[in-house]
Amino acid sequence: MVRRHENSSFGAAYAFPGGVIDPEDSQVRDNCVGVSEQQANMRLGVESGGLDYYVAAIRELFEETGVLLADLHAIDENLQAVRDGLNNRSVNWDDFVTRNELQLHCNKLHYVSHWITPEQRPKRYSTRFFVTELPAGQSALHCGGELTESCWSTARDTLAAGRRGDAELHFPTVKTLESVARHETFEAVMEWAASSVNWGITSMVPALIMRHGKQEIVLPGDKDYPGAKS
């Protein structure tokens, strides 16, 4: 888990590493391994550009934690310097990938969920969640810029910290942690993640309603979800 800077869009909340798709992500689709453009489009339910999500996830993971899903033995550069350059925009991601002929391990990313901000929110996001295994020999540490803290924690412990008020967690993070917490072992989590696309990923669009004078979040299928039949 990483903690966002208090001045960020998500306020000092704990979340998973991630970010947005950058234009240069589309420039290195040919460096993706194990997932074709057609497969990515089908899994994510998009007409085109599916691999951009995978590339962006790999780039953001590297920028924010230093973990790189690629063949590190092919890189003859100081990775910490590259990471710093990506974060301060002095290094271009597509240049880095191309000059090192990196193979981006998109097949290591398992797509598990899609969340879209409620329509009532003035600023909306469409967020895809992926699960991956930490590569052998690598370690994760937050970048120290837009992220102020990081920690390893079980899903159950993080949820408990949220209930106690020790950690601020946004709704999609809570629901994703609940999905992970259902599994007793690491192997079970990875099996669930790898098979999620076979079951189909439903795009979740929460809605905000007033119930008994209090604002609540409801999901499709819940009682009082707007437009649902009573």
C-alpha positions as a LaTeX table, in Angstrom:
\begin{tabular}{lrrr}
\hline
Residue & $x$ (\AA) & $y$ (\AA) & $z$ (\AA) \\
\hline
Met1 & 0.00 & 0.00 & 0.00 \\
Val2 & 1.17 & 3.54 & $-0.74$ \\
Arg3 & $-0.02$ & 6.77 & 0.84 \\
Arg4 & $-0.79$ & 9.71 & $-1.41$ \\
His5 & 0.41 & 13.22 & $-0.64$ \\
Glu6 & $-2.24$ & 15.25 & 1.20 \\
Asn7 & $-2.31$ & 17.77 & $-1.67$ \\
Ser8 & $-3.07$ & 15.09 & $-4.28$ \\
Ser9 & $-6.47$ & 14.40 & $-5.79$ \\
Phe10 & $-7.02$ & 11.60 & $-3.29$ \\
Gly11 & $-5.95$ & 13.47 & $-0.19$ \\
Ala12 & $-3.58$ & 11.43 & 2.17 \\
Ala13 & $-5.37$ & 8.17 & 1.43 \\
Tyr14 & $-3.75$ & 4.78 & 1.22 \\
Ala15 & $-4.10$ & 3.12 & $-2.16$ \\
Phe16 & $-2.43$ & 0.74 & $-4.58$ \\
Pro17 & 0.35 & 2.06 & $-6.82$ \\
Gly18 & $-1.05$ & 3.47 & $-10.04$ \\
Gly19 & $-1.80$ & 6.50 & $-12.15$ \\
Val20 & $-2.89$ & 7.52 & $-15.62$ \\
Ile21 & $-2.11$ & 6.49 & $-19.19$ \\
Asp22 & 0.51 & 8.76 & $-20.75$ \\
Pro23 & 0.88 & 9.35 & $-24.52$ \\
Glu24 & 4.26 & 7.56 & $-24.62$ \\
Asp25 & 2.69 & 4.34 & $-23.33$ \\
Ser26 & 1.19 & 3.66 & $-26.75$ \\
Gln27 & 4.62 & 4.01 & $-28.36$ \\
Val28 & 5.96 & 0.80 & $-26.80$ \\
Arg29 & 3.10 & $-1.63$ & $-27.38$ \\
Asp30 & 5.41 & $-3.78$ & $-29.51$ \\
Asn31 & 7.56 & $-4.37$ & $-26.41$ \\
Cys32 & 4.72 & $-6.11$ & $-24.61$ \\
Val33 & 5.19 & $-9.82$ & $-23.91$ \\
Gly34 & 2.49 & $-12.43$ & $-23.42$ \\
Val35 & $-0.56$ & $-10.28$ & $-24.19$ \\
Ser36 & $-1.56$ & $-9.19$ & $-27.69$ \\
Glu37 & $-3.46$ & $-6.02$ & $-28.52$ \\
Gln38 & $-6.51$ & $-8.10$ & $-29.41$ \\
Gln39 & $-6.35$ & $-9.99$ & $-26.12$ \\
Ala40 & $-5.93$ & $-6.77$ & $-24.13$ \\
Asn41 & $-8.88$ & $-5.14$ & $-25.88$ \\
Met42 & $-11.08$ & $-8.17$ & $-25.25$ \\
Arg43 & $-10.13$ & $-8.48$ & $-21.59$ \\
Leu44 & $-10.67$ & $-4.79$ & $-20.85$ \\
Gly45 & $-13.76$ & $-4.44$ & $-23.03$ \\
Val46 & $-12.34$ & $-1.64$ & $-25.18$ \\
Glu47 & $-12.29$ & $-1.24$ & $-28.95$ \\
Ser48 & $-8.61$ & $-0.28$ & $-29.11$ \\
Gly49 & $-5.65$ & 0.73 & $-26.96$ \\
Gly50 & $-6.00$ & $-2.10$ & $-24.48$ \\
Leu51 & $-2.25$ & $-2.64$ & $-24.24$ \\
Asp52 & $-1.82$ & 0.98 & $-23.19$ \\
Tyr53 & $-3.39$ & 0.10 & $-19.83$ \\
Tyr54 & $-0.87$ & $-2.71$ & $-19.31$ \\
Val55 & 2.08 & $-0.53$ & $-20.30$ \\
Ala56 & 0.86 & 2.31 & $-18.06$ \\
Ala57 & 0.48 & $-0.09$ & $-15.13$ \\
Ile58 & 4.08 & $-1.29$ & $-15.57$ \\
Arg59 & 5.40 & 2.28 & $-15.89$ \\
Glu60 & 3.45 & 3.63 & $-12.91$ \\
Leu61 & 4.51 & 0.67 & $-10.76$ \\
Phe62 & 8.14 & 1.41 & $-11.59$ \\
Glu63 & 7.81 & 5.16 & $-11.05$ \\
Glu64 & 6.04 & 4.83 & $-7.72$ \\
Thr65 & 7.69 & 1.76 & $-6.17$ \\
Gly66 & 10.81 & 0.95 & $-8.20$ \\
Val67 & 9.44 & $-2.48$ & $-9.18$ \\
Leu68 & 9.89 & $-3.13$ & $-12.91$ \\
Leu69 & 8.09 & $-5.94$ & $-14.73$ \\
Ala70 & 10.77 & $-6.41$ & $-17.39$ \\
Asp71 & 14.03 & $-8.19$ & $-18.12$ \\
Leu72 & 16.42 & $-6.29$ & $-15.85$ \\
His73 & 19.51 & $-8.11$ & $-17.15$ \\
Ala74 & 19.08 & $-6.28$ & $-20.45$ \\
Ile75 & 19.43 & $-2.87$ & $-18.80$ \\
Asp76 & 22.84 & $-1.23$ & $-18.59$ \\
Glu77 & 21.66 & 1.87 & $-16.74$ \\
Asn78 & 21.22 & 3.07 & $-13.18$ \\
Leu79 & 17.58 & 2.18 & $-12.57$ \\
Gln80 & 17.23 & 4.57 & $-9.63$ \\
Ala81 & 18.42 & 7.43 & $-11.83$ \\
Val82 & 16.00 & 6.37 & $-14.56$ \\
Arg83 & 13.16 & 6.20 & $-12.06$ \\
Asp84 & 13.98 & 9.66 & $-10.72$ \\
Gly85 & 14.13 & 10.97 & $-14.29$ \\
Leu86 & 10.73 & 9.52 & $-15.11$ \\
Asn87 & 9.25 & 11.17 & $-12.05$ \\
Asn88 & 10.74 & 14.60 & $-12.79$ \\
Arg89 & 10.05 & 14.25 & $-16.52$ \\
Ser90 & 13.72 & 14.47 & $-17.57$ \\
Val91 & 13.54 & 10.89 & $-18.92$ \\
Asn92 & 11.00 & 9.68 & $-21.50$ \\
Trp93 & 9.52 & 6.27 & $-20.83$ \\
Asp94 & 9.33 & 5.24 & $-24.49$ \\
Asp95 & 12.97 & 6.24 & $-25.05$ \\
Phe96 & 14.07 & 4.20 & $-22.04$ \\
Val97 & 12.12 & 1.11 & $-23.13$ \\
Thr98 & 13.19 & 1.38 & $-26.78$ \\
Arg99 & 16.91 & 1.95 & $-26.29$ \\
Asn100 & 17.12 & $-1.00$ & $-23.90$ \\
Glu101 & 14.90 & $-3.18$ & $-26.10$ \\
Leu102 & 12.95 & $-4.05$ & $-22.97$ \\
Gln103 & 10.41 & $-6.81$ & $-22.92$ \\
Leu104 & 7.52 & $-5.59$ & $-20.78$ \\
His105 & 5.98 & $-8.53$ & $-18.91$ \\
Cys106 & 2.34 & $-7.71$ & $-19.50$ \\
Asn107 & 1.52 & $-11.39$ & $-19.03$ \\
Lys108 & 2.46 & $-10.96$ & $-15.35$ \\
Leu109 & $-0.43$ & $-8.52$ & $-14.88$ \\
His110 & $-3.84$ & $-10.00$ & $-14.07$ \\
Tyr111 & $-6.83$ & $-7.72$ & $-14.67$ \\
Val112 & $-9.33$ & $-8.07$ & $-11.82$ \\
Ser113 & $-11.72$ & $-5.08$ & $-11.67$ \\
His114 & $-12.95$ & $-1.83$ & $-13.20$ \\
Trp115 & $-14.35$ & 1.06 & $-11.18$ \\
Ile116 & $-15.96$ & 4.25 & $-12.47$ \\
Thr117 & $-16.58$ & 7.27 & $-10.24$ \\
Pro118 & $-20.27$ & 8.00 & $-9.39$ \\
Glu119 & $-21.97$ & 10.40 & $-11.82$ \\
Gln120 & $-22.63$ & 12.85 & $-8.97$ \\
Arg121 & $-18.91$ & 13.51 & $-8.51$ \\
Pro122 & $-17.55$ & 16.66 & $-10.23$ \\
Lys123 & $-14.28$ & 14.87 & $-11.11$ \\
Arg124 & $-14.64$ & 11.35 & $-12.46$ \\
Tyr125 & $-12.21$ & 8.49 & $-13.00$ \\
Ser126 & $-12.26$ & 5.17 & $-14.82$ \\
Thr127 & $-9.84$ & 2.89 & $-12.99$ \\
Arg128 & $-8.63$ & $-0.60$ & $-13.83$ \\
Phe129 & $-7.07$ & $-2.80$ & $-11.14$ \\
Phe130 & $-4.38$ & $-5.40$ & $-11.82$ \\
Val131 & $-2.67$ & $-7.96$ & $-9.59$ \\
Thr132 & 0.94 & $-9.09$ & $-10.04$ \\
Glu133 & 3.57 & $-11.03$ & $-8.13$ \\
Leu134 & 6.63 & $-9.15$ & $-6.89$ \\
Pro135 & 9.51 & $-10.29$ & $-9.14$ \\
Ala136 & 12.28 & $-12.24$ & $-7.43$ \\
Gly137 & 15.16 & $-10.07$ & $-6.31$ \\
Gln138 & 13.20 & $-6.81$ & $-6.44$ \\
Ser139 & 11.90 & $-4.68$ & $-3.57$ \\
Ala140 & 9.38 & $-1.86$ & $-3.38$ \\
Leu141 & 9.88 & 1.62 & $-1.95$ \\
His142 & 7.69 & 4.69 & $-2.50$ \\
Cys143 & 9.07 & 7.52 & $-4.62$ \\
Gly144 & 8.83 & 10.20 & $-1.92$ \\
Gly145 & 7.18 & 12.80 & $-4.15$ \\
Glu146 & 3.47 & 12.32 & $-4.66$ \\
Leu147 & 3.76 & 9.37 & $-2.26$ \\
Thr148 & 4.70 & 10.03 & 1.36 \\
Glu149 & 4.58 & 6.52 & 2.84 \\
Ser150 & 4.43 & 2.88 & 1.84 \\
Cys151 & 4.07 & $-0.45$ & 3.62 \\
Trp152 & 3.42 & $-4.13$ & 3.13 \\
Ser153 & 0.20 & $-5.21$ & 4.79 \\
Thr154 & $-2.33$ & $-7.98$ & 4.43 \\
Ala155 & $-5.68$ & $-7.01$ & 2.98 \\
Arg156 & $-7.40$ & $-7.86$ & 6.25 \\
Asp157 & $-5.01$ & $-5.74$ & 8.33 \\
Thr158 & $-5.43$ & $-2.78$ & 5.96 \\
Leu159 & $-9.21$ & $-3.05$ & 6.14 \\
Ala160 & $-9.01$ & $-3.19$ & 9.92 \\
Ala161 & $-6.83$ & $-0.06$ & 9.94 \\
Gly162 & $-9.46$ & 1.66 & 7.83 \\
Arg163 & $-12.25$ & 0.70 & 10.22 \\
Arg164 & $-10.23$ & 2.00 & 13.17 \\
Gly165 & $-9.60$ & 5.28 & 11.40 \\
Asp166 & $-5.83$ & 4.67 & 11.23 \\
Ala167 & $-5.84$ & 4.65 & 7.42 \\
Glu168 & $-7.99$ & 6.58 & 4.98 \\
Leu169 & $-9.28$ & 4.23 & 2.27 \\
His170 & $-11.46$ & 5.15 & $-0.69$ \\
Phe171 & $-14.41$ & 2.95 & $-1.63$ \\
Pro172 & $-12.86$ & 1.13 & $-4.66$ \\
Thr173 & $-9.75$ & 0.38 & $-2.58$ \\
Val174 & $-11.91$ & $-1.07$ & 0.20 \\
Lys175 & $-13.88$ & $-3.28$ & $-2.21$ \\
Thr176 & $-10.68$ & $-4.50$ & $-3.91$ \\
Leu177 & $-9.11$ & $-5.29$ & $-0.54$ \\
Glu178 & $-12.26$ & $-7.21$ & 0.41 \\
Ser179 & $-11.88$ & $-9.30$ & $-2.76$ \\
Val180 & $-8.29$ & $-10.12$ & $-1.82$ \\
Ala181 & $-9.16$ & $-10.79$ & 1.83 \\
Arg182 & $-11.52$ & $-13.60$ & 0.85 \\
His183 & $-8.50$ & $-15.78$ & 0.05 \\
Glu184 & $-6.45$ & $-17.53$ & 2.70 \\
Thr185 & $-3.14$ & $-17.88$ & 0.85 \\
Phe186 & $-0.97$ & $-16.05$ & $-1.67$ \\
Glu187 & $-1.46$ & $-18.90$ & $-4.12$ \\
Ala188 & $-5.24$ & $-18.58$ & $-3.81$ \\
Val189 & $-5.05$ & $-14.83$ & $-4.48$ \\
Met190 & $-3.00$ & $-15.38$ & $-7.63$ \\
Glu191 & $-5.32$ & $-18.14$ & $-8.84$ \\
Trp192 & $-8.30$ & $-15.82$ & $-8.39$ \\
Ala193 & $-6.51$ & $-12.97$ & $-10.16$ \\
Ala194 & $-5.42$ & $-15.13$ & $-13.10$ \\
Ser195 & $-8.94$ & $-16.50$ & $-13.62$ \\
Ser196 & $-10.89$ & $-13.25$ & $-13.17$ \\
Val197 & $-11.07$ & $-12.40$ & $-16.88$ \\
Asn198 & $-12.46$ & $-15.87$ & $-17.61$ \\
Trp199 & $-15.49$ & $-15.04$ & $-15.46$ \\
Gly200 & $-15.85$ & $-11.56$ & $-16.97$ \\
Ile201 & $-15.10$ & $-8.20$ & $-15.38$ \\
Thr202 & $-18.15$ & $-6.08$ & $-14.59$ \\
Ser203 & $-17.64$ & $-2.31$ & $-14.71$ \\
Met204 & $-18.75$ & $-1.07$ & $-11.31$ \\
Val205 & $-20.37$ & 2.38 & $-11.15$ \\
Pro206 & $-21.29$ & 3.24 & $-7.55$ \\
Ala207 & $-24.03$ & 5.77 & $-6.89$ \\
Leu208 & $-24.55$ & 8.21 & $-4.03$ \\
Ile209 & $-27.96$ & 8.18 & $-2.35$ \\
Met210 & $-29.49$ & 9.65 & 0.78 \\
Arg211 & $-30.88$ & 7.09 & 3.20 \\
His212 & $-32.31$ & 8.10 & 6.58 \\
Gly213 & $-30.70$ & 11.51 & 6.21 \\
Lys214 & $-27.24$ & 10.08 & 5.57 \\
Gln215 & $-25.32$ & 9.80 & 2.31 \\
Glu216 & $-24.53$ & 6.22 & 1.35 \\
Ile217 & $-22.78$ & 4.47 & $-1.53$ \\
Val218 & $-24.71$ & 1.76 & $-3.35$ \\
Leu219 & $-23.64$ & $-0.58$ & $-6.14$ \\
Pro220 & $-25.57$ & $-2.04$ & $-9.08$ \\
Gly221 & $-27.82$ & $-4.74$ & $-7.64$ \\
Asp222 & $-28.10$ & $-3.03$ & $-4.24$ \\
Lys223 & $-31.40$ & $-1.80$ & $-2.89$ \\
Asp224 & $-32.21$ & 1.79 & $-3.96$ \\
Tyr225 & $-29.58$ & 1.85 & $-6.73$ \\
Pro226 & $-30.85$ & 4.55 & $-9.16$ \\
Gly227 & $-32.81$ & 3.05 & $-12.02$ \\
Ala228 & $-33.08$ & $-0.38$ & $-10.41$ \\
Lys229 & $-36.48$ & $-2.03$ & $-10.23$ \\
Ser230 & $-37.82$ & $-2.25$ & $-6.71$ \\
\hline
\end{tabular}
